[in-house]
XYZ file of C-alpha atoms in Angstrom:
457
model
C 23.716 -0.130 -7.245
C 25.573 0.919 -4.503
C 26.544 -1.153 -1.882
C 24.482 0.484 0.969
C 21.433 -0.600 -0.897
C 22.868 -4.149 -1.707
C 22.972 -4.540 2.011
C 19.303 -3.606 2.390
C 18.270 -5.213 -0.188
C 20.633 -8.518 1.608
C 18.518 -8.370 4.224
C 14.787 -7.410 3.043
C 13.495 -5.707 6.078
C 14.934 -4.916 9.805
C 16.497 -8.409 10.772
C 16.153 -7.183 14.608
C 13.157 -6.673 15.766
C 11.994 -9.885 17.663
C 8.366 -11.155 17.353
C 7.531 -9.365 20.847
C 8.897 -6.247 19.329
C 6.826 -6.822 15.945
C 3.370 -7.775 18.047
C 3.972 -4.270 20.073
C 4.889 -2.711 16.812
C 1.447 -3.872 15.544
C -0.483 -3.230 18.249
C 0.416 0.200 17.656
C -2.789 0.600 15.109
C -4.415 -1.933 15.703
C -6.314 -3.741 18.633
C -6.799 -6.873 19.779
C -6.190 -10.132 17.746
C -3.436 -11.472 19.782
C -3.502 -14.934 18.394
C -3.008 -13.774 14.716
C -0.140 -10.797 15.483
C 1.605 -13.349 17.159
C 1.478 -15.864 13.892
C 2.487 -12.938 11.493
C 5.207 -12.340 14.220
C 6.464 -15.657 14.181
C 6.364 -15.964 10.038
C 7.959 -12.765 9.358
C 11.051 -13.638 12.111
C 11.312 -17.009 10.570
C 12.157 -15.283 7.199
C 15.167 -13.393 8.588
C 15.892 -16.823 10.481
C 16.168 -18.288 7.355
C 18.528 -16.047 5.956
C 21.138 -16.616 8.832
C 20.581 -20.910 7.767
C 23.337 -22.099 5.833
C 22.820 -22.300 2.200
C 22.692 -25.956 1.932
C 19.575 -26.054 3.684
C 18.621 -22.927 3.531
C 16.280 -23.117 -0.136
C 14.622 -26.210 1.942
C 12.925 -23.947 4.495
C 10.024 -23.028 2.826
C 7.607 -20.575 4.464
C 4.612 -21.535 6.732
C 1.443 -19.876 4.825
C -0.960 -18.397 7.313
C -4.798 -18.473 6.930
C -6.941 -16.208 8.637
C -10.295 -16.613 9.378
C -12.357 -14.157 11.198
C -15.574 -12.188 10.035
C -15.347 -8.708 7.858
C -13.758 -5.830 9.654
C -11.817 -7.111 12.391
C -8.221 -6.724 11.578
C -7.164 -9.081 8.732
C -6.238 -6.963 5.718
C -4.510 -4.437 8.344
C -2.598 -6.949 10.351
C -1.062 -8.103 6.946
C -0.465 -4.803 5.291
C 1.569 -3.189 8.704
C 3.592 -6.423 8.513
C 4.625 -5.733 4.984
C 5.554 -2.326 5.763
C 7.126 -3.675 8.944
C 9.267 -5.687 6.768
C 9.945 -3.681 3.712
C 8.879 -6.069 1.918
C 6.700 -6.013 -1.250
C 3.357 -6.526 -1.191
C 0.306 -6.831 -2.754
C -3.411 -7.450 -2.059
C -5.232 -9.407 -4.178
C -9.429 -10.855 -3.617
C -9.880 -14.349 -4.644
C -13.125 -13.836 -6.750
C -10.831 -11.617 -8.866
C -8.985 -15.245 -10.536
C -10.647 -18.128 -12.222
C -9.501 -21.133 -13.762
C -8.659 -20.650 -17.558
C -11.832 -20.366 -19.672
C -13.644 -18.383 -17.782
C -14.023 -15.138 -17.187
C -11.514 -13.588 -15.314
C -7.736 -12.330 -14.630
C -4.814 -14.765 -15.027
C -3.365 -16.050 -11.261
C 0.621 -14.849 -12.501
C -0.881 -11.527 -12.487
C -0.936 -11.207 -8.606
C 3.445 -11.798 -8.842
C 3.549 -9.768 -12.018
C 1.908 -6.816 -9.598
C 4.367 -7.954 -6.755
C 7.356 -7.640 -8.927
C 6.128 -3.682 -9.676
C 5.600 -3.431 -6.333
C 9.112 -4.307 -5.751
C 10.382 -2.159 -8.312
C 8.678 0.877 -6.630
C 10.345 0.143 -3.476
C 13.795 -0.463 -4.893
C 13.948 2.928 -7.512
C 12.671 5.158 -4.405
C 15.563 3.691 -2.203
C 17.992 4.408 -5.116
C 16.484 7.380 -6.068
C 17.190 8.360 -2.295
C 20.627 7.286 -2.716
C 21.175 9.707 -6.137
C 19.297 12.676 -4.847
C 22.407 15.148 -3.487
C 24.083 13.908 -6.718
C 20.687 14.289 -8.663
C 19.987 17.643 -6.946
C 23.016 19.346 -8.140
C 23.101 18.572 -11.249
C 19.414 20.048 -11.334
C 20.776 23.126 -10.103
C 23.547 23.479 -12.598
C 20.849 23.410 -15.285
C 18.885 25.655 -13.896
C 21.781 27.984 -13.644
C 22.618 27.503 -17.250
C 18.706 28.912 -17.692
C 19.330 32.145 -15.402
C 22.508 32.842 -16.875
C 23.259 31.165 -20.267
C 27.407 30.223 -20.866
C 28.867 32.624 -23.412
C 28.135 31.669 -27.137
C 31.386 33.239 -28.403
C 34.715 30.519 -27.740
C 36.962 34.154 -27.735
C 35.909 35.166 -23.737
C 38.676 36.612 -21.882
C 39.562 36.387 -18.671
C 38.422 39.283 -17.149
C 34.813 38.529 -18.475
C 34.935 34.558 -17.768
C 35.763 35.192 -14.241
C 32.757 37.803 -13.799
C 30.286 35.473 -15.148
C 31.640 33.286 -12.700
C 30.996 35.626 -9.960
C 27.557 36.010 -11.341
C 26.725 32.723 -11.413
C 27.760 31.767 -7.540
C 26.067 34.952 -7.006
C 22.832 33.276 -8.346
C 24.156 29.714 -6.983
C 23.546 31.427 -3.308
C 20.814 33.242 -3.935
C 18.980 30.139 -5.630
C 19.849 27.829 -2.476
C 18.007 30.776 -0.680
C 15.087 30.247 -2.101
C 15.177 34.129 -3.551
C 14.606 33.033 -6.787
C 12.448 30.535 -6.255
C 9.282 32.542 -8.270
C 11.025 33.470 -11.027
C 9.942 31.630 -13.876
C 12.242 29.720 -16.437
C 11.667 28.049 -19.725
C 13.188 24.623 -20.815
C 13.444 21.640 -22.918
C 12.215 18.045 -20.602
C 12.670 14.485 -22.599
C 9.894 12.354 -22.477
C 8.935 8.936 -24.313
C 6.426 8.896 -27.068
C 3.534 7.359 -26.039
C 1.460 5.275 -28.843
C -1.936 6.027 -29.195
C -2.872 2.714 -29.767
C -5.748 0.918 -27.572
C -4.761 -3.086 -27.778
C -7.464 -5.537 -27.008
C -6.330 -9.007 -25.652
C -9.024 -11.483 -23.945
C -9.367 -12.104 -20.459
C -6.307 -13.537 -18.008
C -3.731 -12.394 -21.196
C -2.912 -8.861 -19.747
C 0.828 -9.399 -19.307
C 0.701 -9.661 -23.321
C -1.278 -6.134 -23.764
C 1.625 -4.556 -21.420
C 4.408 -5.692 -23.626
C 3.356 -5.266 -26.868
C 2.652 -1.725 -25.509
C 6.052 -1.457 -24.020
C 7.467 -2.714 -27.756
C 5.497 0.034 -29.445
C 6.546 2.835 -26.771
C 10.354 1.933 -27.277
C 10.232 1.883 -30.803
C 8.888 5.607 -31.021
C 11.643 8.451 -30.764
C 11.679 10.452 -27.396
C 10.080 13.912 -27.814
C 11.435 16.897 -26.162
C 8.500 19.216 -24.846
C 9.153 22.890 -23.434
C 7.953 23.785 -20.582
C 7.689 26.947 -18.539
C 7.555 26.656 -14.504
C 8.669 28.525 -11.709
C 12.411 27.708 -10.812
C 11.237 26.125 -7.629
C 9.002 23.494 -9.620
C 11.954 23.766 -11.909
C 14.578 22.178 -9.510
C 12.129 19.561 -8.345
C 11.324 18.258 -12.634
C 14.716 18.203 -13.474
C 15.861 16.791 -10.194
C 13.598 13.946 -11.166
C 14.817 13.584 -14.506
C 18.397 13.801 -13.520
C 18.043 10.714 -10.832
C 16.486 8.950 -13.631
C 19.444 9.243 -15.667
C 21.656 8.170 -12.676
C 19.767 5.059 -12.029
C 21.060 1.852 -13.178
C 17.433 -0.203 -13.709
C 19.042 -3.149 -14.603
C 20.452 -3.578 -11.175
C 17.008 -2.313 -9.909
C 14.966 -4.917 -11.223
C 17.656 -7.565 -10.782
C 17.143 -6.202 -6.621
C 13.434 -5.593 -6.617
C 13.259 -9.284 -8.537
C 15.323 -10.735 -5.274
C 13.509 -8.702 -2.997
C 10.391 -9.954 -4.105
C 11.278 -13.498 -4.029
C 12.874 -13.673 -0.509
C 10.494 -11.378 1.504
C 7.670 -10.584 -0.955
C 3.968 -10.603 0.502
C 0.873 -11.544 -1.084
C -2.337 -11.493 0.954
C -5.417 -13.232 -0.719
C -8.711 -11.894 0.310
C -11.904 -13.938 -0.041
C -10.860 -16.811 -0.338
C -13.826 -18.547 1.398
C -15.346 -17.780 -1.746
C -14.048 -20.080 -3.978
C -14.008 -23.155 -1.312
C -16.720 -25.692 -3.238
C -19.456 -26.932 -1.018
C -19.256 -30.429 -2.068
C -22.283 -29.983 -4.564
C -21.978 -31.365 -8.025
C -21.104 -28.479 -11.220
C -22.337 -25.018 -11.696
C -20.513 -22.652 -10.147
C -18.144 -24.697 -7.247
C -16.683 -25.662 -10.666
C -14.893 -22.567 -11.368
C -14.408 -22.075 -7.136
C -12.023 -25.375 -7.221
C -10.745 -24.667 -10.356
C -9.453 -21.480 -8.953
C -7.997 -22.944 -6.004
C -5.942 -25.472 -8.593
C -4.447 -23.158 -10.458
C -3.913 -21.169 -7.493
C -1.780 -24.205 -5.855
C 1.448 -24.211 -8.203
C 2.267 -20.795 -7.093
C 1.326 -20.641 -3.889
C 3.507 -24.155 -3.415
C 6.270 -22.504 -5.923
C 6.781 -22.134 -9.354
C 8.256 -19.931 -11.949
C 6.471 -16.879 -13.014
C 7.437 -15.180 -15.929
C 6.938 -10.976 -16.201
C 8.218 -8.753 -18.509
C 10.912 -8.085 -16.179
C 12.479 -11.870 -15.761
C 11.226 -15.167 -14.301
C 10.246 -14.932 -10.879
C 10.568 -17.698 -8.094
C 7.494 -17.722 -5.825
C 9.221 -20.666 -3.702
C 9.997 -19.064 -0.506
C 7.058 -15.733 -1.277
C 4.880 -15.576 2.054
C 1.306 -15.993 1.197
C -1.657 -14.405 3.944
C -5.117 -15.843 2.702
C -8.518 -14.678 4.384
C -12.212 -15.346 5.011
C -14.998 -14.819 6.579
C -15.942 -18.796 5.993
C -19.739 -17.827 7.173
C -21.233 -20.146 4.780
C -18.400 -22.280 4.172
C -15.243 -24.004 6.000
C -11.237 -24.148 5.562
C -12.119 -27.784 5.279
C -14.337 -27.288 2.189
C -11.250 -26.344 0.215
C -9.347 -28.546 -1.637
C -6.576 -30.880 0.550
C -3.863 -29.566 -1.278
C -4.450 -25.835 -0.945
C -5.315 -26.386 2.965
C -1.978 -28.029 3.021
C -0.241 -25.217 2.213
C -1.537 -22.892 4.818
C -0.205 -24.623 7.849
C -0.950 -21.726 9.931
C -4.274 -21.328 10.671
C -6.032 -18.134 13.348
C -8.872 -17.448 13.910
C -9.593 -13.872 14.574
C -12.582 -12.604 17.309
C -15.533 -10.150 16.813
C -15.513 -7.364 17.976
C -16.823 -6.086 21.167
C -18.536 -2.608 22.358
C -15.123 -2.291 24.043
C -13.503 -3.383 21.262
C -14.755 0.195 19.572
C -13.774 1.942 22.863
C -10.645 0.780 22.249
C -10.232 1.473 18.429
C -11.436 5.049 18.642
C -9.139 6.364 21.070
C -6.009 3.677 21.489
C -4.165 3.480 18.466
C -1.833 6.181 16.555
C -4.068 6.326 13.619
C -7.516 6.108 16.469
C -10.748 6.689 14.423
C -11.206 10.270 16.837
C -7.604 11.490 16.469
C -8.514 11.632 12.560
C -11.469 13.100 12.495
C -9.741 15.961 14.979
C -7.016 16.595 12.696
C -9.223 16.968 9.380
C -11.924 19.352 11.687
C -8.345 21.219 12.969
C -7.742 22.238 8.821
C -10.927 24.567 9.055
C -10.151 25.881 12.820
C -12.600 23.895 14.775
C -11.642 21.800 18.082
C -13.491 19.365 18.505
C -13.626 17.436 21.913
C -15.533 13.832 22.451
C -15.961 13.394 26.088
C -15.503 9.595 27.284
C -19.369 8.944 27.965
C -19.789 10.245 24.147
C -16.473 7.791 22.912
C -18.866 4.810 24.808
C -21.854 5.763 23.617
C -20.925 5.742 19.873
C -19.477 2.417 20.293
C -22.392 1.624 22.027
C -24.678 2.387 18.835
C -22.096 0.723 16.420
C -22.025 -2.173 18.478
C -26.161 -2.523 18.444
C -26.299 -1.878 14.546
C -23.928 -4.756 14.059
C -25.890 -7.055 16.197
C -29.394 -5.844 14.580
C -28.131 -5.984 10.780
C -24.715 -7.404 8.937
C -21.774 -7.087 11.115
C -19.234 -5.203 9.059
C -16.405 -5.150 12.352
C -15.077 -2.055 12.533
C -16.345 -0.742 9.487
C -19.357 0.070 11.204
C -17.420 2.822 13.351
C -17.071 4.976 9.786
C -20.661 4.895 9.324
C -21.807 5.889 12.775
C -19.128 8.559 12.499
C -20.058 9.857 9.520
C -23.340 10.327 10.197
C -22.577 11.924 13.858
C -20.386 14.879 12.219
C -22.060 15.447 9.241
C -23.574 18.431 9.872
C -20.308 19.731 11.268
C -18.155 18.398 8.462
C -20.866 20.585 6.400
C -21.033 23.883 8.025
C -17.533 23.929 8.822
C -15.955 26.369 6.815
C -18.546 28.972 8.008
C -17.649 27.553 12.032
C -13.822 28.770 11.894
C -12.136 29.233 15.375
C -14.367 27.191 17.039
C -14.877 24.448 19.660
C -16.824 22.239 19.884
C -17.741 19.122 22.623
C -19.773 16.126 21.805
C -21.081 14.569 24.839
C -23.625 10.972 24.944
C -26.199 13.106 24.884
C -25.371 14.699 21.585
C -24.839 11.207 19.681
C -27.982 9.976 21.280
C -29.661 12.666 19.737
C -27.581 12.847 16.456
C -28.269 8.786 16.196
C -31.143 7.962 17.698
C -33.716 8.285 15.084
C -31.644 5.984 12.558
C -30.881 3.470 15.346
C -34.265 3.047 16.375
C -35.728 2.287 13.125
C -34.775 -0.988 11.742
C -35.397 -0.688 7.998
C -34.215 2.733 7.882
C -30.630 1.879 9.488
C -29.847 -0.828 7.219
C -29.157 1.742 4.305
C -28.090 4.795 6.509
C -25.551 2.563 8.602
């Protein structure tokens, strides 16, 4: 691995931005929620703190777990998925209901580090991969110039005729980096592992055991070489891969991705007002607190063990969630609360909350519908009484029926541009202005009746 990348990988994520920087960074997509940007702030800085502690102490620190509890569709999920890519850090979602406590139905709670650790692996092959590319790239290009113009078969070449083939071939060497050649189709030989065609059932929470014993069976079957005919374009960009592969050292990947994943990894757990028992006797709070236990060891730090090595989830940053409508933090067990000494509660959202979330941010609900209208050559405009009114309906539907946050927004524009969206390959070179007038009309109807806008919106 080279040493760039050990330096990266030292520091899991950009060690300067402050949490003022990473609130601004967030509120970049998403609005509002001050209280819980400024807690994700605060627990992402203290990892990089961390790393600066000496090492004596520094395995002591462990990191403060944040709850989040706020209603459907205000923020949560996105709050902790920008912070992961805000730290470079692995990450992985996971929903609560997904895990239950051994015999019963369900997946197995390792599997949620077992997914981290890929997750990591991802991130650390595309940063090598990044790293090998020139080198990778180059070699590509020397084998497709070996399938232009083959090397002489005969050992007897003379001069004369070695040094024209030569000329030939950096004659093709510029005329490839051109991109003159770039249609001309090529034939070759591509390595690639056998896989067995064999379908291996293993009972519920066990998974980790399917994976390896196909892994075992895949290594133990030869590689097959397949030919292949592509342009040289596609050509360069196959073998490119396949020579980075070769240049990769995996080992030191997953040895990285394994560290990376243990000092800055990310899990966020969804849901998980769902399995919080209601202090009721059996059936199915049961399985809820039974979840929650076998939950604990990892989320307080254990040793996970993946096909890939033992993992450490000691100093992993877990981000759990709920709605707790029908239930509270409290109605967990003691020992899982205790381990989420960060607790935020996140607001509903307002009518000029919407305003807000369709116009403000870089990825704004309007900026994307403009861009995907702008592939068929229609402009579309939405004038600010239009922007007000649609938050206006989204804001009513929430308060009339379930309030799905900003969810809602989706719907309502959905069903505003949907016969625009339809038509608009036949509306090409065209523009087009949406006033409140227009989403009154376009809405209206479905607003109005009750019954009829549960299902639509």
């Amino acid at each position: 691995m080279t040493g760039a990348a050990q330096q990266q990988g030292a520091t899991a994520g950009p060690p300067t931005m402050t949490p003022r920087e990473i609130v601004s960074e967030l509120d970049r997509f998403i609005v509002g929620q001050r209280n819980a940007k400024r807690a994700v702030a605060i627990a992402l800085r203290n990892r990089w703190r961390r790393q600066q502690v000496d090492e004596s102490l520094r395995d002591e620190i462990a990191p403060k777990n944040i709850i989040m509890i706020g209603p459907t569709g205000v923020g949560k999920t996105e709050i902790a998925r920008r912070l992961a890519r805000l730290a470079q850090a692995p990450f992985v979602k996971v929903e609560a209901t997904k895990f239950t406590e051994v015999g019963y139905v369900g997946r197995d709670v390792e599997s949620m580090i077992r997914d981290l650790l890929e997750q990591g692996i991802t991130i650390v092959r595309a940063e090598e991969r990044a790293v090998v590319e020139v080198q990778a790239r180059q070699l590509a290009e020397e084998r497709v110039l070996d399938l232009l113009l083959p090397p002489p078969s005969s050992a007897a070449v003379n001069a004369e005729a070695d040094a024209g083939a030569e000329s030939t071939r950096e004659k093709l060497r510029r005329m490839l980096r051109d991109g003159t050649l770039d249609q001309r189709e090529v034939e070759f030989e591509t390595t690639k592992s056998a896989s067995p065609m064999v379908e291996i059932m293993t009972p519920q929470g066990m998974e980790e055991m399917e994976f390896n014993l196909k892994d075992m069976f895949a290594n133990m079957m030869p590689k097959q070489t397949v030919k292949q005919t592509m342009t040289v374009a596609e050509a360069l960009d196959t073998l490119g891969q396949e020579e980075a592969g070769k240049l990769l050292d995996m080992d030191a990947v997953t040895r990285e991705a394994v560290k990376r994943v243990e000092q800055s990894g990310i899990v966020f757990i969804d849901e998980v007002d769902k399995i919080a028992a209601r202090h009721t006797v059996g059936g199915a709070d049961v399985s809820r607190e039974g979840v929650q236990r076998d939950l604990l060891p990892i989320v307080e730090g254990c040793t996970v063990n993946t096909k890939h090595g033992a993992v450490r989830t000691d100093h992993i940053l877990f981000v759990a969630s709920g709605a707790f409508h029908t239930s509270k933090p409290s109605d967990l067990v003691p020992e899982f609360q205790g381990r989420f000494p960060t607790r935020v509660e996140l607001d509903a959202l307002t009518r000029e909350d919407f305003i807000r979330i369709l116009t403000e941010p870089d990825n704004a609900l309007l900026k994307q519908y403009q861009a995907l209208l702008a592939t068929e050559g229609i402009e579309i405009h939405f004038t600010d009484d239009a922007v007000s009114e649609i938050a206006d309906v989204a804001a009513r539907v929430n308060e009339r029926t379930e309030n799905i946050g900003a969810r809602r927004l989706h719907t309502v524009m959905e069903r505003l541009l949907d016969h625009i969206s339809f038509d608009a390959p036949e509306m090409s070179d065209t523009k087009v202005s949406i006033d409140a007038e227009e989403v009154r009309k376009r809405l209206e109807a479905v607003v109005s009746d009750e019954d009829l806008s549960r299902y639509i919106l």
